mmCIF file of C-alpha atoms in Angstrom:
data_model
loop_
_atom_site.group_PDB
_atom_site.id
_atom_site.type_symbol
_atom_site.label_atom_id
_atom_site.label_comp_id
_atom_site.label_asym_id
_atom_site.label_seq_id
_atom_site.Cartn_x
_atom_site.Cartn_y
_atom_site.Cartn_z
ATOM 1 C CA UNK C 1 -27.781 12.279 -2.795
ATOM 2 C CA UNK C 2 -28.092 9.318 -5.017
ATOM 3 C CA UNK C 3 -24.924 7.430 -5.344
ATOM 4 C CA UNK C 4 -22.852 7.671 -8.138
ATOM 5 C CA UNK C 5 -21.094 4.966 -10.341
ATOM 6 C CA UNK C 6 -17.803 4.222 -9.720
ATOM 7 C CA UNK C 7 -15.122 2.482 -12.708
ATOM 8 C CA UNK C 8 -11.264 2.080 -11.043
ATOM 9 C CA UNK C 9 -9.927 0.554 -13.944
ATOM 10 C CA UNK C 10 -6.548 -1.316 -12.991
ATOM 11 C CA UNK C 11 -3.506 -3.800 -14.516
ATOM 12 C CA UNK C 12 -1.448 -5.465 -12.066
ATOM 13 C CA UNK C 13 1.380 -5.447 -11.941
ATOM 14 C CA UNK C 14 2.115 -5.902 -8.387
ATOM 15 C CA UNK C 15 -0.544 -8.208 -7.163
ATOM 16 C CA UNK C 16 0.051 -6.587 -3.336
ATOM 17 C CA UNK C 17 -0.100 -2.710 -4.117
ATOM 18 C CA UNK C 18 -1.324 -2.475 -7.137
ATOM 19 C CA UNK C 19 -4.117 -4.864 -6.436
ATOM 20 C CA UNK C 20 -5.101 -3.698 -2.927
ATOM 21 C CA UNK C 21 -4.594 -0.189 -3.363
ATOM 22 C CA UNK C 22 -7.510 -0.599 -6.159
ATOM 23 C CA UNK C 23 -9.610 -2.621 -3.369
ATOM 24 C CA UNK C 24 -9.591 -0.878 -0.479
ATOM 25 C CA UNK C 25 -10.723 2.240 -3.041
ATOM 26 C CA UNK C 26 -13.265 0.378 -4.005
ATOM 27 C CA UNK C 27 -15.106 -1.073 -0.774
ATOM 28 C CA UNK C 28 -14.227 2.656 1.147
ATOM 29 C CA UNK C 29 -16.290 4.449 -1.788
ATOM 30 C CA UNK C 30 -18.851 1.219 -1.223
ATOM 31 C CA UNK C 31 -19.276 2.196 2.393
ATOM 32 C CA UNK C 32 -19.479 6.174 1.991
ATOM 33 C CA UNK C 33 -22.997 5.067 -0.258
ATOM 34 C CA UNK C 34 -21.610 4.694 -3.827
ATOM 35 C CA UNK C 35 -21.018 2.022 -6.441
ATOM 36 C CA UNK C 36 -18.057 0.401 -7.281
ATOM 37 C CA UNK C 37 -16.947 -1.085 -9.948
ATOM 38 C CA UNK C 38 -13.497 -2.554 -10.207
ATOM 39 C CA UNK C 39 -11.789 -3.878 -13.556
ATOM 40 C CA UNK C 40 -8.784 -6.015 -13.048
ATOM 41 C CA UNK C 41 -6.288 -8.294 -15.322
ATOM 42 C CA UNK C 42 -5.280 -10.362 -12.572
ATOM 43 C CA UNK C 43 -7.481 -10.666 -9.595
ATOM 44 C CA UNK C 44 -6.376 -13.533 -8.509
ATOM 45 C CA UNK C 45 -5.030 -12.837 -5.287
ATOM 46 C CA UNK C 46 -7.962 -11.296 -4.294
ATOM 47 C CA UNK C 47 -8.254 -14.855 -3.220
ATOM 48 C CA UNK C 48 -6.398 -14.542 -0.018
ATOM 49 C CA UNK C 49 -6.362 -10.838 0.455
ATOM 50 C CA UNK C 50 -10.006 -10.627 -0.079
ATOM 51 C CA UNK C 51 -12.128 -13.951 0.103
ATOM 52 C CA UNK C 52 -15.296 -12.114 0.519
ATOM 53 C CA UNK C 53 -15.123 -10.524 -3.191
ATOM 54 C CA UNK C 54 -15.245 -13.790 -4.474
ATOM 55 C CA UNK C 55 -18.178 -13.784 -3.190
ATOM 56 C CA UNK C 56 -19.262 -10.954 -3.671
ATOM 57 C CA UNK C 57 -19.857 -7.485 -1.302
ATOM 58 C CA UNK C 58 -22.110 -4.929 -1.285
ATOM 59 C CA UNK C 59 -21.971 -2.384 -3.135
ATOM 60 C CA UNK C 60 -18.493 -3.252 -5.427
ATOM 61 C CA UNK C 61 -18.552 -5.428 -8.283
ATOM 62 C CA UNK C 62 -15.546 -7.282 -9.470
ATOM 63 C CA UNK C 63 -14.869 -7.501 -13.276
ATOM 64 C CA UNK C 64 -12.524 -9.842 -15.336
ATOM 65 C CA UNK C 65 -10.595 -6.733 -17.788
ATOM 66 C CA UNK C 66 -10.243 -9.179 -20.187
ATOM 67 C CA UNK C 67 -13.767 -11.222 -20.366
ATOM 68 C CA UNK C 68 -15.167 -10.275 -23.470
ATOM 69 C CA UNK C 69 -18.314 -10.256 -22.587
ATOM 70 C CA UNK C 70 -17.873 -8.529 -18.869
ATOM 71 C CA UNK C 71 -17.117 -5.560 -21.788
ATOM 72 C CA UNK C 72 -19.804 -6.321 -24.282
ATOM 73 C CA UNK C 73 -22.715 -5.549 -21.261
ATOM 74 C CA UNK C 74 -20.543 -2.615 -19.907
ATOM 75 C CA UNK C 75 -20.789 -0.918 -22.975
ATOM 76 C CA UNK C 76 -24.814 -1.735 -23.826
ATOM 77 C CA UNK C 77 -25.511 -0.680 -19.735
ATOM 78 C CA UNK C 78 -25.605 2.574 -17.863
ATOM 79 C CA UNK C 79 -21.978 4.837 -18.517
ATOM 80 C CA UNK C 80 -20.274 5.442 -15.253
ATOM 81 C CA UNK C 81 -20.539 8.553 -14.048
ATOM 82 C CA UNK C 82 -16.322 8.356 -12.917
ATOM 83 C CA UNK C 83 -13.703 6.952 -14.995
ATOM 84 C CA UNK C 84 -10.722 6.172 -12.665
ATOM 85 C CA UNK C 85 -7.389 4.917 -14.251
ATOM 86 C CA UNK C 86 -5.844 3.283 -11.907
ATOM 87 C CA UNK C 87 -1.871 3.814 -11.870
ATOM 88 C CA UNK C 88 -1.695 4.890 -15.465
ATOM 89 C CA UNK C 89 -3.615 1.831 -17.087
ATOM 90 C CA UNK C 90 -5.431 2.429 -20.747
ATOM 91 C CA UNK C 91 -9.523 1.857 -20.663
ATOM 92 C CA UNK C 92 -10.393 -0.728 -23.286
ATOM 93 C CA UNK C 93 -11.251 2.540 -26.102
ATOM 94 C CA UNK C 94 -15.441 0.719 -26.456
ATOM 95 C CA UNK C 95 -15.540 2.010 -22.154
ATOM 96 C CA UNK C 96 -13.997 5.162 -22.633
ATOM 97 C CA UNK C 97 -16.121 5.928 -25.431
ATOM 98 C CA UNK C 98 -19.697 4.821 -23.109
ATOM 99 C CA UNK C 99 -18.083 7.127 -20.655
ATOM 100 C CA UNK C 100 -18.231 10.082 -23.125
ATOM 101 C CA UNK C 101 -21.600 9.377 -23.454
ATOM 102 C CA UNK C 102 -23.165 10.309 -20.482
ATOM 103 C CA UNK C 103 -22.440 12.201 -17.046
ATOM 104 C CA UNK C 104 -19.059 11.889 -17.513
ATOM 105 C CA UNK C 105 -18.547 13.439 -14.057
ATOM 106 C CA UNK C 106 -15.386 13.329 -13.540
ATOM 107 C CA UNK C 107 -12.128 10.859 -15.533
ATOM 108 C CA UNK C 108 -9.404 10.458 -13.011
ATOM 109 C CA UNK C 109 -5.680 9.604 -13.247
ATOM 110 C CA UNK C 110 -4.505 7.721 -10.206
ATOM 111 C CA UNK C 111 -1.383 8.224 -10.037
ATOM 112 C CA UNK C 112 1.458 6.268 -8.013
ATOM 113 C CA UNK C 113 2.027 7.440 -4.432
ATOM 114 C CA UNK C 114 5.571 9.821 -4.160
ATOM 115 C CA UNK C 115 6.391 12.967 -1.742
ATOM 116 C CA UNK C 116 8.353 14.714 -4.716
ATOM 117 C CA UNK C 117 7.976 17.576 -5.056
ATOM 118 C CA UNK C 118 6.391 17.861 -8.331
ATOM 119 C CA UNK C 119 3.312 15.800 -6.240
ATOM 120 C CA UNK C 120 2.018 19.062 -5.318
ATOM 121 C CA UNK C 121 2.673 20.783 -8.533
ATOM 122 C CA UNK C 122 0.588 18.800 -10.746
ATOM 123 C CA UNK C 123 -1.829 16.933 -8.034
ATOM 124 C CA UNK C 124 -5.595 18.736 -9.464
ATOM 125 C CA UNK C 125 -3.723 19.904 -12.759
ATOM 126 C CA UNK C 126 -6.386 19.049 -15.770
ATOM 127 C CA UNK C 127 -5.472 17.081 -18.529
ATOM 128 C CA UNK C 128 -6.916 17.825 -22.022
ATOM 129 C CA UNK C 129 -7.771 14.831 -24.430
ATOM 130 C CA UNK C 130 -7.041 14.997 -27.983
ATOM 131 C CA UNK C 131 -7.513 12.356 -30.019
ATOM 132 C CA UNK C 132 -9.419 8.961 -29.503
ATOM 133 C CA UNK C 133 -12.708 8.180 -28.077
ATOM 134 C CA UNK C 134 -12.998 10.080 -25.028
ATOM 135 C CA UNK C 135 -11.015 12.925 -27.442
ATOM 136 C CA UNK C 136 -12.613 16.643 -26.055
ATOM 137 C CA UNK C 137 -12.818 15.397 -22.501
ATOM 138 C CA UNK C 138 -10.450 16.082 -19.996
ATOM 139 C CA UNK C 139 -8.418 14.071 -17.630
ATOM 140 C CA UNK C 140 -7.932 15.041 -14.232
ATOM 141 C CA UNK C 141 -4.073 14.067 -12.291
ATOM 142 C CA UNK C 142 -5.382 12.615 -9.003
ATOM 143 C CA UNK C 143 -1.527 12.203 -6.160
ATOM 144 C CA UNK C 144 -1.973 10.729 -3.277
ATOM 145 C CA UNK C 145 0.736 12.185 -1.158
ATOM 146 C CA UNK C 146 1.848 13.509 1.858
ATOM 147 C CA UNK C 147 1.160 16.875 2.503
ATOM 148 C CA UNK C 148 -2.132 19.167 2.579
ATOM 149 C CA UNK C 149 -1.815 19.196 -0.799
ATOM 150 C CA UNK C 150 -1.545 16.682 -2.070
ATOM 151 C CA UNK C 151 -4.803 13.891 -2.633
ATOM 152 C CA UNK C 152 -3.513 12.265 0.975
ATOM 153 C CA UNK C 153 -3.913 8.187 1.810
ATOM 154 C CA UNK C 154 -6.256 5.818 2.328
ATOM 155 C CA UNK C 155 -7.893 5.560 5.258
ATOM 156 C CA UNK C 156 -11.008 3.905 6.456
ATOM 157 C CA UNK C 157 -13.172 6.019 8.617
ATOM 158 C CA UNK C 158 -12.629 3.985 11.691
ATOM 159 C CA UNK C 159 -8.734 2.970 11.092
ATOM 160 C CA UNK C 160 -7.602 4.323 14.636
ATOM 161 C CA UNK C 161 -10.509 3.472 16.839
ATOM 162 C CA UNK C 162 -9.792 -0.353 15.548
ATOM 163 C CA UNK C 163 -6.812 0.019 16.183
ATOM 164 C CA UNK C 164 -6.838 1.440 19.771
ATOM 165 C CA UNK C 165 -9.276 -2.038 20.295
ATOM 166 C CA UNK C 166 -6.775 -4.247 19.163
ATOM 167 C CA UNK C 167 -4.725 -7.352 21.838
ATOM 168 C CA UNK C 168 -2.448 -8.143 19.529
ATOM 169 C CA UNK C 169 -1.600 -11.636 22.277
ATOM 170 C CA UNK C 170 -4.922 -12.511 20.956
ATOM 171 C CA UNK C 171 -4.072 -11.703 17.893
ATOM 172 C CA UNK C 172 -1.026 -14.004 17.487
ATOM 173 C CA UNK C 173 -2.727 -16.215 19.629
ATOM 174 C CA UNK C 174 -5.346 -16.555 17.266
ATOM 175 C CA UNK C 175 -2.736 -16.880 14.610
ATOM 176 C CA UNK C 176 -0.780 -20.009 16.572
ATOM 177 C CA UNK C 177 2.459 -18.137 16.004
ATOM 178 C CA UNK C 178 4.503 -19.139 19.472
ATOM 179 C CA UNK C 179 5.146 -15.880 20.713
ATOM 180 C CA UNK C 180 6.954 -15.343 23.832
ATOM 181 C CA UNK C 181 6.077 -11.854 25.885
ATOM 182 C CA UNK C 182 9.520 -11.221 26.371
ATOM 183 C CA UNK C 183 10.264 -11.215 21.916
ATOM 184 C CA UNK C 184 10.504 -8.124 20.744
ATOM 185 C CA UNK C 185 7.915 -8.866 17.186
ATOM 186 C CA UNK C 186 9.480 -7.758 13.613
ATOM 187 C CA UNK C 187 7.817 -7.882 10.211
ATOM 188 C CA UNK C 188 9.152 -9.238 6.935
ATOM 189 C CA UNK C 189 6.880 -8.329 3.758
ATOM 190 C CA UNK C 190 10.010 -7.131 1.255
ATOM 191 C CA UNK C 191 10.763 -7.971 -2.658
ATOM 192 C CA UNK C 192 14.629 -9.794 -2.072
ATOM 193 C CA UNK C 193 16.614 -6.296 -0.674
ATOM 194 C CA UNK C 194 20.551 -6.522 -0.414
ATOM 195 C CA UNK C 195 20.936 -6.453 2.265
ATOM 196 C CA UNK C 196 18.542 -8.706 3.432
ATOM 197 C CA UNK C 197 21.785 -11.452 5.168
ATOM 198 C CA UNK C 198 22.819 -8.602 7.044
ATOM 199 C CA UNK C 199 19.599 -8.157 8.752
ATOM 200 C CA UNK C 200 19.475 -11.494 9.680
ATOM 201 C CA UNK C 201 22.668 -12.038 11.486
ATOM 202 C CA UNK C 202 22.464 -8.618 13.276
ATOM 203 C CA UNK C 203 18.892 -10.335 13.931
ATOM 204 C CA UNK C 204 20.413 -13.307 15.074
ATOM 205 C CA UNK C 205 23.468 -12.352 16.373
ATOM 206 C CA UNK C 206 22.045 -9.530 18.663
ATOM 207 C CA UNK C 207 21.211 -8.231 22.681
ATOM 208 C CA UNK C 208 17.232 -9.762 22.981
ATOM 209 C CA UNK C 209 15.175 -11.771 21.644
ATOM 210 C CA UNK C 210 13.577 -11.008 18.033
ATOM 211 C CA UNK C 211 10.721 -13.079 16.404
ATOM 212 C CA UNK C 212 10.784 -12.222 13.208
ATOM 213 C CA UNK C 213 6.800 -12.751 10.932
ATOM 214 C CA UNK C 214 8.220 -13.570 7.693
ATOM 215 C CA UNK C 215 4.768 -12.802 5.083
ATOM 216 C CA UNK C 216 4.135 -15.570 2.285
ATOM 217 C CA UNK C 217 5.549 -15.321 -0.991
ATOM 218 C CA UNK C 218 8.676 -13.694 -1.858
ATOM 219 C CA UNK C 219 9.661 -12.911 1.233
ATOM 220 C CA UNK C 220 9.674 -16.073 2.814
ATOM 221 C CA UNK C 221 11.577 -17.074 -0.697
ATOM 222 C CA UNK C 222 14.011 -15.075 -0.123
ATOM 223 C CA UNK C 223 14.738 -15.790 3.513
ATOM 224 C CA UNK C 224 14.968 -19.335 2.827
ATOM 225 C CA UNK C 225 16.915 -18.691 0.164
ATOM 226 C CA UNK C 226 19.928 -16.989 2.120
ATOM 227 C CA UNK C 227 19.540 -19.882 4.637
ATOM 228 C CA UNK C 228 20.110 -21.683 2.096
ATOM 229 C CA UNK C 229 23.811 -19.865 0.208
ATOM 230 C CA UNK C 230 24.957 -18.912 3.871
ATOM 231 C CA UNK C 231 24.052 -19.938 6.996
ATOM 232 C CA UNK C 232 24.471 -17.707 9.861
ATOM 233 C CA UNK C 233 28.035 -18.358 11.958
ATOM 234 C CA UNK C 234 26.227 -18.690 14.874
ATOM 235 C CA UNK C 235 23.641 -20.739 14.326
ATOM 236 C CA UNK C 236 20.321 -18.403 14.941
ATOM 237 C CA UNK C 237 20.911 -17.150 17.722
ATOM 238 C CA UNK C 238 18.654 -14.790 19.224
ATOM 239 C CA UNK C 239 16.510 -14.601 16.247
ATOM 240 C CA UNK C 240 12.796 -17.268 16.130
ATOM 241 C CA UNK C 241 11.355 -16.794 12.369
ATOM 242 C CA UNK C 242 7.768 -17.935 11.800
ATOM 243 C CA UNK C 243 6.291 -17.757 8.595
ATOM 244 C CA UNK C 244 2.898 -17.007 7.504
ATOM 245 C CA UNK C 245 0.637 -17.949 5.477
ATOM 246 C CA UNK C 246 -1.375 -15.482 3.177
ATOM 247 C CA UNK C 247 -3.200 -12.787 5.569
ATOM 248 C CA UNK C 248 -6.412 -10.893 4.260
ATOM 249 C CA UNK C 249 -5.983 -7.264 4.242
ATOM 250 C CA UNK C 250 -7.508 -7.199 7.850
ATOM 251 C CA UNK C 251 -5.130 -9.497 9.243
ATOM 252 C CA UNK C 252 -1.957 -7.791 7.575
ATOM 253 C CA UNK C 253 -2.732 -4.438 9.306
ATOM 254 C CA UNK C 254 -3.356 -7.099 12.235
ATOM 255 C CA UNK C 255 0.216 -8.210 11.355
ATOM 256 C CA UNK C 256 1.138 -4.711 11.355
ATOM 257 C CA UNK C 257 -0.277 -3.510 15.072
ATOM 258 C CA UNK C 258 1.280 -6.526 16.511
ATOM 259 C CA UNK C 259 4.682 -5.533 15.995
ATOM 260 C CA UNK C 260 7.257 -3.652 16.848
ATOM 261 C CA UNK C 261 9.082 -2.734 13.808
ATOM 262 C CA UNK C 262 7.291 -3.604 10.401
ATOM 263 C CA UNK C 263 10.141 -3.742 6.704
ATOM 264 C CA UNK C 264 7.383 -3.054 3.956
ATOM 265 C CA UNK C 265 7.589 -2.613 0.675
ATOM 266 C CA UNK C 266 5.973 -1.327 -2.302
ATOM 267 C CA UNK C 267 2.228 1.315 -1.694
ATOM 268 C CA UNK C 268 -0.369 -0.121 0.157
ATOM 269 C CA UNK C 269 1.819 -2.113 2.526
ATOM 270 C CA UNK C 270 3.316 1.093 3.169
ATOM 271 C CA UNK C 271 0.729 3.013 4.150
ATOM 272 C CA UNK C 272 -0.711 0.742 6.154
ATOM 273 C CA UNK C 273 2.601 0.273 8.321
ATOM 274 C CA UNK C 274 2.385 4.916 8.509
ATOM 275 C CA UNK C 275 -0.971 4.211 10.327
ATOM 276 C CA UNK C 276 0.331 1.261 12.836
ATOM 277 C CA UNK C 277 1.857 3.916 14.906
ATOM 278 C CA UNK C 278 5.275 1.621 14.468
ATOM 279 C CA UNK C 279 8.805 2.147 13.822
ATOM 280 C CA UNK C 280 9.159 0.942 9.325
ATOM 281 C CA UNK C 281 11.483 0.788 7.520
ATOM 282 C CA UNK C 282 10.685 1.301 3.307
ATOM 283 C CA UNK C 283 11.964 -1.411 0.963
ATOM 284 C CA UNK C 284 11.362 0.804 -2.880
ATOM 285 C CA UNK C 285 9.933 -0.573 -5.876
ATOM 286 C CA UNK C 286 13.724 -0.450 -7.619
ATOM 287 C CA UNK C 287 13.470 1.094 -11.436
ATOM 288 C CA UNK C 288 16.224 0.368 -14.068
ATOM 289 C CA UNK C 289 17.607 4.155 -13.875
ATOM 290 C CA UNK C 290 17.639 4.796 -10.232
ATOM 291 C CA UNK C 291 15.207 7.479 -10.290
ATOM 292 C CA UNK C 292 14.775 5.426 -6.714
ATOM 293 C CA UNK C 293 16.654 6.522 -4.958
ATOM 294 C CA UNK C 294 15.323 10.320 -5.202
ATOM 295 C CA UNK C 295 11.741 8.525 -4.429
ATOM 296 C CA UNK C 296 13.374 7.313 -1.307
ATOM 297 C CA UNK C 297 15.140 9.965 -0.495
ATOM 298 C CA UNK C 298 12.471 12.656 -1.392
ATOM 299 C CA UNK C 299 9.976 10.640 1.614
ATOM 300 C CA UNK C 300 12.685 10.274 4.119
ATOM 301 C CA UNK C 301 12.883 14.037 4.262
ATOM 302 C CA UNK C 302 8.711 14.437 5.076
ATOM 303 C CA UNK C 303 9.485 11.736 7.698
ATOM 304 C CA UNK C 304 12.513 13.777 9.019
ATOM 305 C CA UNK C 305 13.737 10.259 9.567
ATOM 306 C CA UNK C 306 16.826 10.668 11.901
ATOM 307 C CA UNK C 307 20.792 9.827 10.853
ATOM 308 C CA UNK C 308 20.430 5.907 12.166
ATOM 309 C CA UNK C 309 16.944 5.192 9.764
ATOM 310 C CA UNK C 310 18.206 7.241 6.683
ATOM 311 C CA UNK C 311 21.766 5.139 7.217
ATOM 312 C CA UNK C 312 19.732 2.370 7.838
ATOM 313 C CA UNK C 313 16.924 2.616 4.422
ATOM 314 C CA UNK C 314 19.782 3.306 2.194
ATOM 315 C CA UNK C 315 21.946 0.197 3.263
ATOM 316 C CA UNK C 316 18.425 -2.300 2.667
ATOM 317 C CA UNK C 317 17.930 -0.047 -0.846
ATOM 318 C CA UNK C 318 21.290 -1.012 -1.243
ATOM 319 C CA UNK C 319 22.713 2.509 -2.322
ATOM 320 C CA UNK C 320 26.022 3.037 -1.922
ATOM 321 C CA UNK C 321 27.984 -0.120 0.403
ATOM 322 C CA UNK C 322 26.994 1.191 3.935
ATOM 323 C CA UNK C 323 27.000 -1.763 6.463
ATOM 324 C CA UNK C 324 23.233 -2.109 7.725
ATOM 325 C CA UNK C 325 23.119 -0.847 10.890
ATOM 326 C CA UNK C 326 21.149 -2.165 13.809
ATOM 327 C CA UNK C 327 17.402 -2.108 13.750
ATOM 328 C CA UNK C 328 15.677 0.171 16.346
ATOM 329 C CA UNK C 329 12.609 0.018 18.117
ATOM 330 C CA UNK C 330 12.066 2.329 20.474
ATOM 331 C CA UNK C 331 13.859 6.064 20.742
ATOM 332 C CA UNK C 332 14.070 8.269 17.629
ATOM 333 C CA UNK C 333 12.774 5.981 14.949
ATOM 334 C CA UNK C 334 9.528 5.321 17.400
ATOM 335 C CA UNK C 335 8.799 9.000 17.606
ATOM 336 C CA UNK C 336 9.254 9.966 13.824
ATOM 337 C CA UNK C 337 6.711 7.388 13.295
ATOM 338 C CA UNK C 338 4.200 8.272 15.783
ATOM 339 C CA UNK C 339 5.150 11.959 14.391
ATOM 340 C CA UNK C 340 3.747 11.070 10.774
ATOM 341 C CA UNK C 341 0.590 9.603 11.934
ATOM 342 C CA UNK C 342 -0.046 12.966 13.798
ATOM 343 C CA UNK C 343 0.524 15.035 11.115
ATOM 344 C CA UNK C 344 -1.586 12.907 8.026
ATOM 345 C CA UNK C 345 -4.082 12.453 10.322
ATOM 346 C CA UNK C 346 -4.436 15.572 10.093
ATOM 347 C CA UNK C 347 -5.656 16.175 6.769
ATOM 348 C CA UNK C 348 -8.366 14.407 4.574
ATOM 349 C CA UNK C 349 -7.809 11.173 3.558
ATOM 350 C CA UNK C 350 -8.082 10.198 -0.288
ATOM 351 C CA UNK C 351 -11.208 9.322 -0.473
ATOM 352 C CA UNK C 352 -12.234 12.329 1.247
ATOM 353 C CA UNK C 353 -10.424 14.265 -0.754
ATOM 354 C CA UNK C 354 -11.724 12.518 -4.237
ATOM 355 C CA UNK C 355 -15.440 12.704 -3.390
ATOM 356 C CA UNK C 356 -15.172 16.683 -2.883
ATOM 357 C CA UNK C 357 -13.714 17.091 -6.038
ATOM 358 C CA UNK C 358 -15.747 14.455 -8.149
ATOM 359 C CA UNK C 359 -18.689 17.052 -6.078
ATOM 360 C CA UNK C 360 -17.350 19.642 -7.486
ATOM 361 C CA UNK C 361 -17.880 18.980 -11.126
ATOM 362 C CA UNK C 362 -22.044 17.722 -10.262
#
């Protein structure tokens, strides 16, 4: 089969999540013999997230969305076979017009991830275009999700084999993390959660030693600000902290695989934590109208979260005024994570479903 040209458009809002998802998508398509151009308005995070993007990766080209010369060259060149608008962004009208002149196999609106019921209703539905350079064409909604009636989740073909071969002791030593094998490991990738101070106190006062691995950026700043404003009353007690540098996507996976409990945020890291199979806590992106409350509860329902895990998520995300429960790394939290992964592995991944959809249009 001849490879197709995919143009993926990403307007960065949260550069870890939006760009991370789009880069993974482009790379997975390229690994399957497709050609992908990733149009992005701010590719700076790729310098540490995917250093190979700077020197080039077979089958993937990163283009500065704001570069007039790149836009002109694309308009003058062959039209893409597939046009993907990630997370509701709008490509330049000139590029849409060029797409309309080509074979136009598929125009995909790749939506945000959610477990809410509307996802199953809307996934795959057509959206006719009535005006502009794409008038007369039809977009299709593609919703990632957690059930067979959705578009699934990004998952590389051999991810679970890599997971099984992972040696956490070796990886931690390579990262120069001074882990003692009696310590439980907890990763922290977050915004500024309302209950962060309570978590640090819980870990410091806990019955077992914990090493908290704090990711670079907002998580590090949030933890340091917490200690500066409200020092723990009895020092750090059972809590040790390692502040990490920015990690590449493979090493972020390794971090999640190494830990007994993972705190994640947004969309991309949530999916990677689900594949890790360890207990996880999700900080959902906050919205002014509290719509994220409904979104989080829908995901907890799908997850089958036990009461303690549901209560922890509510406190972590600032719902109500309940105290933060003690975090767990075994028992129901771990069983829930493993069950969720098993259910997801039984479903087709996102790229497989996306290519099937495109093939139907060929």
